Coordinates of C-alpha atoms in Angstrom, one line a residue:
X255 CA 68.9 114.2 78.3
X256 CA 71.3 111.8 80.1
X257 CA 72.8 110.9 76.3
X258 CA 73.3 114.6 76.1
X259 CA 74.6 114.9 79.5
X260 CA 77.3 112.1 79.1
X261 CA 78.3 113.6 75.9
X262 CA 79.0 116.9 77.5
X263 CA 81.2 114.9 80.6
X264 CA 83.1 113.1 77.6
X265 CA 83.9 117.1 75.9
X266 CA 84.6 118.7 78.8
X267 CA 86.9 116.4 80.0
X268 CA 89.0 116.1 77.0
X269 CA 88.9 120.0 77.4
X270 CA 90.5 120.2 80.1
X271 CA 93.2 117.7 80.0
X272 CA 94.4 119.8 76.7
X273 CA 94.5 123.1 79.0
X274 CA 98.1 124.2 80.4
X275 CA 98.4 122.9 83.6
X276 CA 97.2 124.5 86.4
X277 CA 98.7 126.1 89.7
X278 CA 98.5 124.0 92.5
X279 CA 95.7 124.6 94.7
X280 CA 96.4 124.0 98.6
X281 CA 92.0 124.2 98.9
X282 CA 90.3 120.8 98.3
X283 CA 87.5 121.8 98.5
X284 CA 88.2 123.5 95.1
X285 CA 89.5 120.3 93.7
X286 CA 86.6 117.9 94.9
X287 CA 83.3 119.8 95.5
X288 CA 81.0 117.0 96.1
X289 CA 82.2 114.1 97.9
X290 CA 83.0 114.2 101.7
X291 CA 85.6 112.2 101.8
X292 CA 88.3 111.0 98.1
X293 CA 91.7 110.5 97.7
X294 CA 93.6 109.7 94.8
X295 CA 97.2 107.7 94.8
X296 CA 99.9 106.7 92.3
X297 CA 99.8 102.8 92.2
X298 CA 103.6 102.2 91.4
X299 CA 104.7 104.8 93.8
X300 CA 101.9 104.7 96.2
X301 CA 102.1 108.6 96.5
X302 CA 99.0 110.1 97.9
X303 CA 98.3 113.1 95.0
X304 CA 95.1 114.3 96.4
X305 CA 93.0 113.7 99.8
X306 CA 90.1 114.8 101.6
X307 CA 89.0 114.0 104.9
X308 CA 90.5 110.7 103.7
X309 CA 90.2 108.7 107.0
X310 CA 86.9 109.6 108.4
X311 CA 84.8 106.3 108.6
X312 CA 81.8 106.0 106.7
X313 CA 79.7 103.8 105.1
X314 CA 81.2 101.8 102.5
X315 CA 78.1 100.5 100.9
X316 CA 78.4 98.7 97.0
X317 CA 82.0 99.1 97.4
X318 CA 82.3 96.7 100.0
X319 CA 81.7 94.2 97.0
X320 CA 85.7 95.3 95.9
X321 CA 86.5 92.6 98.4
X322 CA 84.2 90.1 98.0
X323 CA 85.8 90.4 94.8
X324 CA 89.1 89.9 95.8
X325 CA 88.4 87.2 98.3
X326 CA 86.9 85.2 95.1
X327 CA 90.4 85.8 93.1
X328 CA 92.6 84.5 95.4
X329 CA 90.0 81.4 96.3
X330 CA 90.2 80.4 92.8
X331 CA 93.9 80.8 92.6
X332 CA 94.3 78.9 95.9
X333 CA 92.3 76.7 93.9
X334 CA 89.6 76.4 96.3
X335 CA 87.0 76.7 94.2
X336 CA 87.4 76.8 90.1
X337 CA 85.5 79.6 88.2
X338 CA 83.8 77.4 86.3
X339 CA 82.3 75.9 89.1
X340 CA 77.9 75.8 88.8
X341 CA 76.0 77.2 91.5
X342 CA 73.0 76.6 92.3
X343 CA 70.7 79.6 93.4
X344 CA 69.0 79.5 96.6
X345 CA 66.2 81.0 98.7
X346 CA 68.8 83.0 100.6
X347 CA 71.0 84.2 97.2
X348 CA 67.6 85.0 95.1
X349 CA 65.8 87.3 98.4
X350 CA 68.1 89.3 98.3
X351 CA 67.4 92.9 97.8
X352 CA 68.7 96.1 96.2
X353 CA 70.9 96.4 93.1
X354 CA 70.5 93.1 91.6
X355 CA 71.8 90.6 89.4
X356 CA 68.2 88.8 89.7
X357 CA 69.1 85.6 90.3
X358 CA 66.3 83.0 91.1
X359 CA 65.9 79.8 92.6
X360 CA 66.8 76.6 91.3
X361 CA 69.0 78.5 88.4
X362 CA 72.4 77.6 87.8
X363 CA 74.8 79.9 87.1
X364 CA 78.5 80.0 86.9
X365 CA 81.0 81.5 89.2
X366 CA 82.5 83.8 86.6
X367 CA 79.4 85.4 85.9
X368 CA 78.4 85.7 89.4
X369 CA 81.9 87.4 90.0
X370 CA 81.0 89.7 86.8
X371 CA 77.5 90.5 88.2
X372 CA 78.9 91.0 91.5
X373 CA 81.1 94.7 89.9
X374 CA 79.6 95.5 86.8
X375 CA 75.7 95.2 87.8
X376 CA 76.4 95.5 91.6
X377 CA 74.0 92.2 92.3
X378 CA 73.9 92.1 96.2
X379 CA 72.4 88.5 95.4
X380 CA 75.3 87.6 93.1
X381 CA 77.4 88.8 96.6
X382 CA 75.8 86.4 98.6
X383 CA 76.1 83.6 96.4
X384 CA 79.9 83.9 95.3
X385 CA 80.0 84.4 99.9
X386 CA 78.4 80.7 100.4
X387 CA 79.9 78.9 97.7
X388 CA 83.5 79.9 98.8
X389 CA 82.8 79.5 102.6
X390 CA 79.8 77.7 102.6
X391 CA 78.2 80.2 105.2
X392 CA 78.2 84.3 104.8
X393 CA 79.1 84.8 108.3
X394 CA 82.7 82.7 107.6
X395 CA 83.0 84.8 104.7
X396 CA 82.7 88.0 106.1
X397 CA 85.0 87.2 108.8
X398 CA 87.5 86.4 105.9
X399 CA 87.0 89.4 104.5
X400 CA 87.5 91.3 107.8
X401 CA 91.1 89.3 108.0
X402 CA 92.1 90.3 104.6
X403 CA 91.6 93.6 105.4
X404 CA 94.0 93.6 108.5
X405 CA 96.1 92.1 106.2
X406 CA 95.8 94.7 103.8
X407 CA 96.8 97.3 107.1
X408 CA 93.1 98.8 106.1
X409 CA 92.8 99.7 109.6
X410 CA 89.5 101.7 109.9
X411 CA 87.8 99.3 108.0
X412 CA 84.8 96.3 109.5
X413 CA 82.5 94.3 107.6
X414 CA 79.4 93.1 108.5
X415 CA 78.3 91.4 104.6
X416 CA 79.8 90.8 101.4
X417 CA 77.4 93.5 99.8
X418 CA 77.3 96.8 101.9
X419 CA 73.8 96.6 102.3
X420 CA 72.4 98.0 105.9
X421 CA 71.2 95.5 108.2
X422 CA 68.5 97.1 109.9
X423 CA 66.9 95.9 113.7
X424 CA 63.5 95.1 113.1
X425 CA 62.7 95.1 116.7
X426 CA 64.0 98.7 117.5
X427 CA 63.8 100.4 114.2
X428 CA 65.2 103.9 115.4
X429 CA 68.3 102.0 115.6
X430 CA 71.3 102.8 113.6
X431 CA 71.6 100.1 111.1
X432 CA 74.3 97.8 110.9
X433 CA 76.9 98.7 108.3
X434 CA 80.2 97.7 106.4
X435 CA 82.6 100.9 107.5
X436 CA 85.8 102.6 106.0
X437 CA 87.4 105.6 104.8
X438 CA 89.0 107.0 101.1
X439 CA 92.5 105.9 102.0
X440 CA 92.0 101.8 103.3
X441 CA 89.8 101.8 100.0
X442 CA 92.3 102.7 97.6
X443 CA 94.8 100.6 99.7
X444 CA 92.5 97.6 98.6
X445 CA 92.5 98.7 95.1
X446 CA 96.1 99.2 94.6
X447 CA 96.7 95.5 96.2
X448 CA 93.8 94.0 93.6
X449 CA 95.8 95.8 90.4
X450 CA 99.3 94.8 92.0
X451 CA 98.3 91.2 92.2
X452 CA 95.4 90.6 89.7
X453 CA 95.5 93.2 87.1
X454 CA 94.4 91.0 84.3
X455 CA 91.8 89.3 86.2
X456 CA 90.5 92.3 87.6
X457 CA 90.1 94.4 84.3
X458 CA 88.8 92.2 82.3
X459 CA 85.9 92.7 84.4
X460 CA 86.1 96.0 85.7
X461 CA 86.4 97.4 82.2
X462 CA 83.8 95.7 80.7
X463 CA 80.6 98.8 79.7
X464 CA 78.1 96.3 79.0
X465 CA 77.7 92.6 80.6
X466 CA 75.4 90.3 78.2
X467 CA 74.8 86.9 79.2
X468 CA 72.3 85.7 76.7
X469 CA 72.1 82.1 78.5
X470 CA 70.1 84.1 81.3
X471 CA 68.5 86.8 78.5
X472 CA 70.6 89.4 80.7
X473 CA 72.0 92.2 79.7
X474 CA 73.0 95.9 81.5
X475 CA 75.6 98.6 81.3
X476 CA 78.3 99.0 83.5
X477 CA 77.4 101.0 87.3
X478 CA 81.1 103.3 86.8
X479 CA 80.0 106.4 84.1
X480 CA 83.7 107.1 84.4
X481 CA 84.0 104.0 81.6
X482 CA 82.1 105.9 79.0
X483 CA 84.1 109.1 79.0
X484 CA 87.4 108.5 79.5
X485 CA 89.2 105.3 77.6
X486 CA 91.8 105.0 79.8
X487 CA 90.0 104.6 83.0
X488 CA 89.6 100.8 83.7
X489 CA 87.5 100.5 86.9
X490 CA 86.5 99.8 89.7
X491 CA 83.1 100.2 91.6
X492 CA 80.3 102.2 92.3
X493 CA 78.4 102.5 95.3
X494 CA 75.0 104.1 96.8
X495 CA 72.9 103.7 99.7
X496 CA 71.0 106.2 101.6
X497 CA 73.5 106.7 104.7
X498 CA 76.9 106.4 102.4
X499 CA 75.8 108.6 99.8
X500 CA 77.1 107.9 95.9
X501 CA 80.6 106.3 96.0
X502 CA 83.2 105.7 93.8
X503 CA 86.8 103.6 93.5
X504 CA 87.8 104.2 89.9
X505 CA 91.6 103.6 88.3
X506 CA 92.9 105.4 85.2
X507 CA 95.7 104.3 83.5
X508 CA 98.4 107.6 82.5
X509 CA 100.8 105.9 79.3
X510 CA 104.8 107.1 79.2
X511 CA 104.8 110.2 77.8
X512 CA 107.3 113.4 77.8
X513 CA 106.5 114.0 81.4
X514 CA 105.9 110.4 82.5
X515 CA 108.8 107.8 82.5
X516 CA 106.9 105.1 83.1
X517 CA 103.2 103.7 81.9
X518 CA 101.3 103.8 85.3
X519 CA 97.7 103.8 87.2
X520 CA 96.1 106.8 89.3
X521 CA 93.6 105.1 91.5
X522 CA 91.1 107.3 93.5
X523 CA 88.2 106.8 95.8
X524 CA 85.2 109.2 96.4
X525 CA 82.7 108.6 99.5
X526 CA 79.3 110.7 100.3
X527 CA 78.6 112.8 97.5
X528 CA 74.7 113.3 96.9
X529 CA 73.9 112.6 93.4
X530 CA 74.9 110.4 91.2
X531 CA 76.4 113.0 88.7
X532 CA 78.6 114.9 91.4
X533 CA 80.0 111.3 92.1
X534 CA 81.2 111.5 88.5
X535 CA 82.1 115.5 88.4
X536 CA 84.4 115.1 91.2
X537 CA 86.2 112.0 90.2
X538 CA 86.7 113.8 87.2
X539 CA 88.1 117.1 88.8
X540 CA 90.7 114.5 90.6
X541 CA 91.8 112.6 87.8
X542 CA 92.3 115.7 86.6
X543 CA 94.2 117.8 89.4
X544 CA 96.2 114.1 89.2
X545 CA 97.1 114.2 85.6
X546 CA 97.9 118.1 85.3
X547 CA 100.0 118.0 88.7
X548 CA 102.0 115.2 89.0
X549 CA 104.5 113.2 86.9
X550 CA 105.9 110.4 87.7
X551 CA 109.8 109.7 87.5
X552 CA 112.6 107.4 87.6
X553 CA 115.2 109.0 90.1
X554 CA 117.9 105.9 90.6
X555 CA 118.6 102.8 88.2
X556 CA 119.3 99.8 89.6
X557 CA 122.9 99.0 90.2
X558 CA 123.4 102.7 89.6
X559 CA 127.1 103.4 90.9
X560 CA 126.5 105.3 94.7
X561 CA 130.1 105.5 95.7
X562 CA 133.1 103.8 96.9
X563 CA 134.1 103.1 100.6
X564 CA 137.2 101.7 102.5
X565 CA 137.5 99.3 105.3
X566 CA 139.5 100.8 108.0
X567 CA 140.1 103.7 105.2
X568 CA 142.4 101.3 103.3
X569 CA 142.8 101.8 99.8
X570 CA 143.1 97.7 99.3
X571 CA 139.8 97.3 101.2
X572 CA 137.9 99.6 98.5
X573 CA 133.9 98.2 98.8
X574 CA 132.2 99.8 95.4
X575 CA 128.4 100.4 96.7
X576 CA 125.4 100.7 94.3
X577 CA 121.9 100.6 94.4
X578 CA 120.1 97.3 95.0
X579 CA 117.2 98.5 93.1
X580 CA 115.4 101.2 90.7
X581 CA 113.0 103.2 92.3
X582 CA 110.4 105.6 90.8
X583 CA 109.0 108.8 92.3
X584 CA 105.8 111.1 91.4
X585 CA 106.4 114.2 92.0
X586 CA 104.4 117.6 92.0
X587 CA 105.1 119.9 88.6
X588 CA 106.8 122.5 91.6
X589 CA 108.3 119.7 93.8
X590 CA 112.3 119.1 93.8
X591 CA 113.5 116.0 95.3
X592 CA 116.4 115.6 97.9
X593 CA 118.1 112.9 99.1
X594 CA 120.0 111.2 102.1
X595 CA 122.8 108.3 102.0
X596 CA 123.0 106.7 105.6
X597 CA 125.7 103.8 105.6
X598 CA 126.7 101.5 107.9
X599 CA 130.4 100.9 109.2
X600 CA 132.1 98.5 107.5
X601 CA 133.6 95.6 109.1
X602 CA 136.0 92.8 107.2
X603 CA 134.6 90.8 105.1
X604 CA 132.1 92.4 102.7
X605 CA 130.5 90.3 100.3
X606 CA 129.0 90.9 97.1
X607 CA 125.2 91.8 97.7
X608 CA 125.6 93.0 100.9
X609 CA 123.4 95.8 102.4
X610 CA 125.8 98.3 103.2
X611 CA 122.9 101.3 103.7
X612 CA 120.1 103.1 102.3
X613 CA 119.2 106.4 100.1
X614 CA 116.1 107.9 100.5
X615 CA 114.4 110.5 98.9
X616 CA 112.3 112.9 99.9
X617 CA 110.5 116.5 99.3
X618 CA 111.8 119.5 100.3
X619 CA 108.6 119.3 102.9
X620 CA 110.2 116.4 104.0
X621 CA 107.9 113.7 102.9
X622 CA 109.7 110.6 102.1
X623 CA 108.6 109.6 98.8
X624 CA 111.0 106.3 98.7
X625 CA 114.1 104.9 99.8
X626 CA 116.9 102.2 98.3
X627 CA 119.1 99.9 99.5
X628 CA 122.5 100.3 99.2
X629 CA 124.4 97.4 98.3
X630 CA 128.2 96.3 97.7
X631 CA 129.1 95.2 94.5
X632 CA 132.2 93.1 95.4
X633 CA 133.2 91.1 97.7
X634 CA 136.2 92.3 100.2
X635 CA 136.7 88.7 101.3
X636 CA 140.2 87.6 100.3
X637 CA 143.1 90.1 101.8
X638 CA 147.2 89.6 101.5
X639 CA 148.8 88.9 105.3
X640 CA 150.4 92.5 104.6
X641 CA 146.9 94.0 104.6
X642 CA 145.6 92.0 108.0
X643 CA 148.9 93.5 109.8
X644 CA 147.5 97.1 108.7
X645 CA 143.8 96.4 110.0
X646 CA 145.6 95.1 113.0
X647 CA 147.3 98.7 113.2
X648 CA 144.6 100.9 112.5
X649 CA 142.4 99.2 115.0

């Protein structure tokens, strides 16, 4: 029945990105049924496509192991620790329970496959283990995870464990549980800073179906359905606990096509839905509504020509201004882009790569979708004593 099931997802979906694209609907609820809370943004443009309630706080459960994750990454890379490194389980690791990796005392087991249990089996063990070998205790670690996150500006966001689990009060046990906490938008700010600065490291994980590690006789399928029916989606985490609900971060890469200038990622987050395959349906209608509705577009060229302008509106103190960088925009199919040159006044002398002003762009709404420097191509730095005499004049 489930084969069936996942076979059907796999057909429908391919239906329906072959349909002519569909008007945009202002309802969300139309869009995403099932989740309480999802977003979906444009990595390279960091364009918000599609949101939902997308900063209400709620539990974050399994997804809270995105930045254990990260935290792991950038240890090894500080060099820390070393992938490789053997660790050896303890009583505290192997008790853990909930999803597991079932790790048990006294085994050994390498870093990398901890970090590879930790997102494509979801081992809340595996979480606690990677915790104390990088910091030695879990509190630290968790307290380095809630500094990242400021960092990161994912403002709604506290940890209380590197696994998402509740941490209930034994001695009042009508009280509300402890609880890692955040919303659809400071999760999908942590995923677009994992693919903008690991992208390898993260997908070769976070795309992998199946995880076999024969040296431990374990093997299991990937948590994230999404990876089954759609090739191009490439991650990132499930999550589910009884107060958060079935969750979902998930990235989908779109290629350069006729309507896409560039090769880029959609990543999206779904919190709260009820079931398991409602999870799944509405990251599907998103990715979706994302694909269908938005394209993504180069609108300026670095060291595209902007203009030319004169000091003290002298012809001899011409400044030629162009733009500093290329930027690229994702627009709605019915969107049209404006834009706004602000420059400052120029003063003698002007040299080459100075920031003379800005361009931005933005929807007729008025959303700003990006800006660019403006910046002089040529320096103004070496006038005739005919020329200071004018500037003297025009003063």
């Amino acid at each position: 029945m489930r084969k069936r099931l996942k076979q059907l997802l796999i057909l429908t979906f391919t239906l329906i990105l072959s349909l002519p694209t569909l008007i945009y609907c202002d309802d969300n609820n139309k869009v995403d049924r099932y989740s309480k809370s999802s977003i979906l943004i444009d990595q390279t443009t960091n364009r918000v496509m599609f949101e939902k309630d997308p900063d209400a706080k709620r539990p974050l459960a399994s997804l809270s192991k995105m930045m254990t994750f990260l935290i792991a990454l950038e240890a090894i890379e500080n060099k820390e620790v070393n992938k490789n490194d053997i660790i050896t389980i303890d009583k505290d690791m192997a008790k853990v329970k909930g999803s597991s990796y079932h790790l048990k005392v006294g085994e050994k087991v390498p870093l990398y496959e901890l970090m590879k249990g930790l997102m494509i089996v979801s081992g809340n063990d595996a979480s606690i283990a990677i915790a104390k070998h990088i910091s030695k205790d879990v509190n630290t670690f968790v307290q380095r995870m809630n500094d990242k996150a400021k960092e990161l500006g994912m403002t709604n966001t506290t940890f209380v464990n590197p696994n998402g689990l509740p941490i209930y009060d034994l001695q009042n046990p009508k009280a509300l549980p402890k609880e890692n906490i955040s919303t659809a938008r400071d999760i999908a700010k942590l995923g677009k800073y994992m693919f903008d600065n690991y992208e390898k490291e993260v997908i070769a994980i976070t795309d992998m179906q199946t995880y076999s590690y024969p040296e431990r006789g374990f093997q299991k399928n990937n948590t994230n359905a999404l990876l089954g029916i759609i090739p191009a989606v490439d991650g990132i985490k499930t999550g589910y606990t009884g107060n958060a609900g079935y969750c979902l971060a998930f990235s989908m890469v779109v290629d350069k096509d006729k309507d896409n200038e560039i090769k880029h990622r959609m990543i999206g987050v779904v919190l709260g839905a009820n079931h398991k395959e409602k999870r799944t349906s509405a990251s599907l209608s998103i990715l979706r509504y994302g694909k269908e509705n938005f394209t993504t577009k180069k609108v300026i060229k670095k060291d595209q020509l902007i203009g030319k302008k004169y000091i003290k509106g002298l012809e001899e103190l011409e400044v030629t201004l162009k733009s500093e960088d290329e930027l690229y925009a994702t627009l709605k199919n019915t969107e049209n882009l404006k834009s706004q040159i602000t420059l400052k006044e120029l003063t003698y002398p002007v040299k080459k790569g100075d920031t003379i002003g800005v361009i931005k762009y933005f929807t007729e709404d008025g959303q700003v979708i990006g800006s660019v420097d403006i910046i002089s191509a040529n320096d103004v730095d070496n006038i005739s004593l005919i020329t200071k005499i004018k500037m003297i004049f025009t003063d």
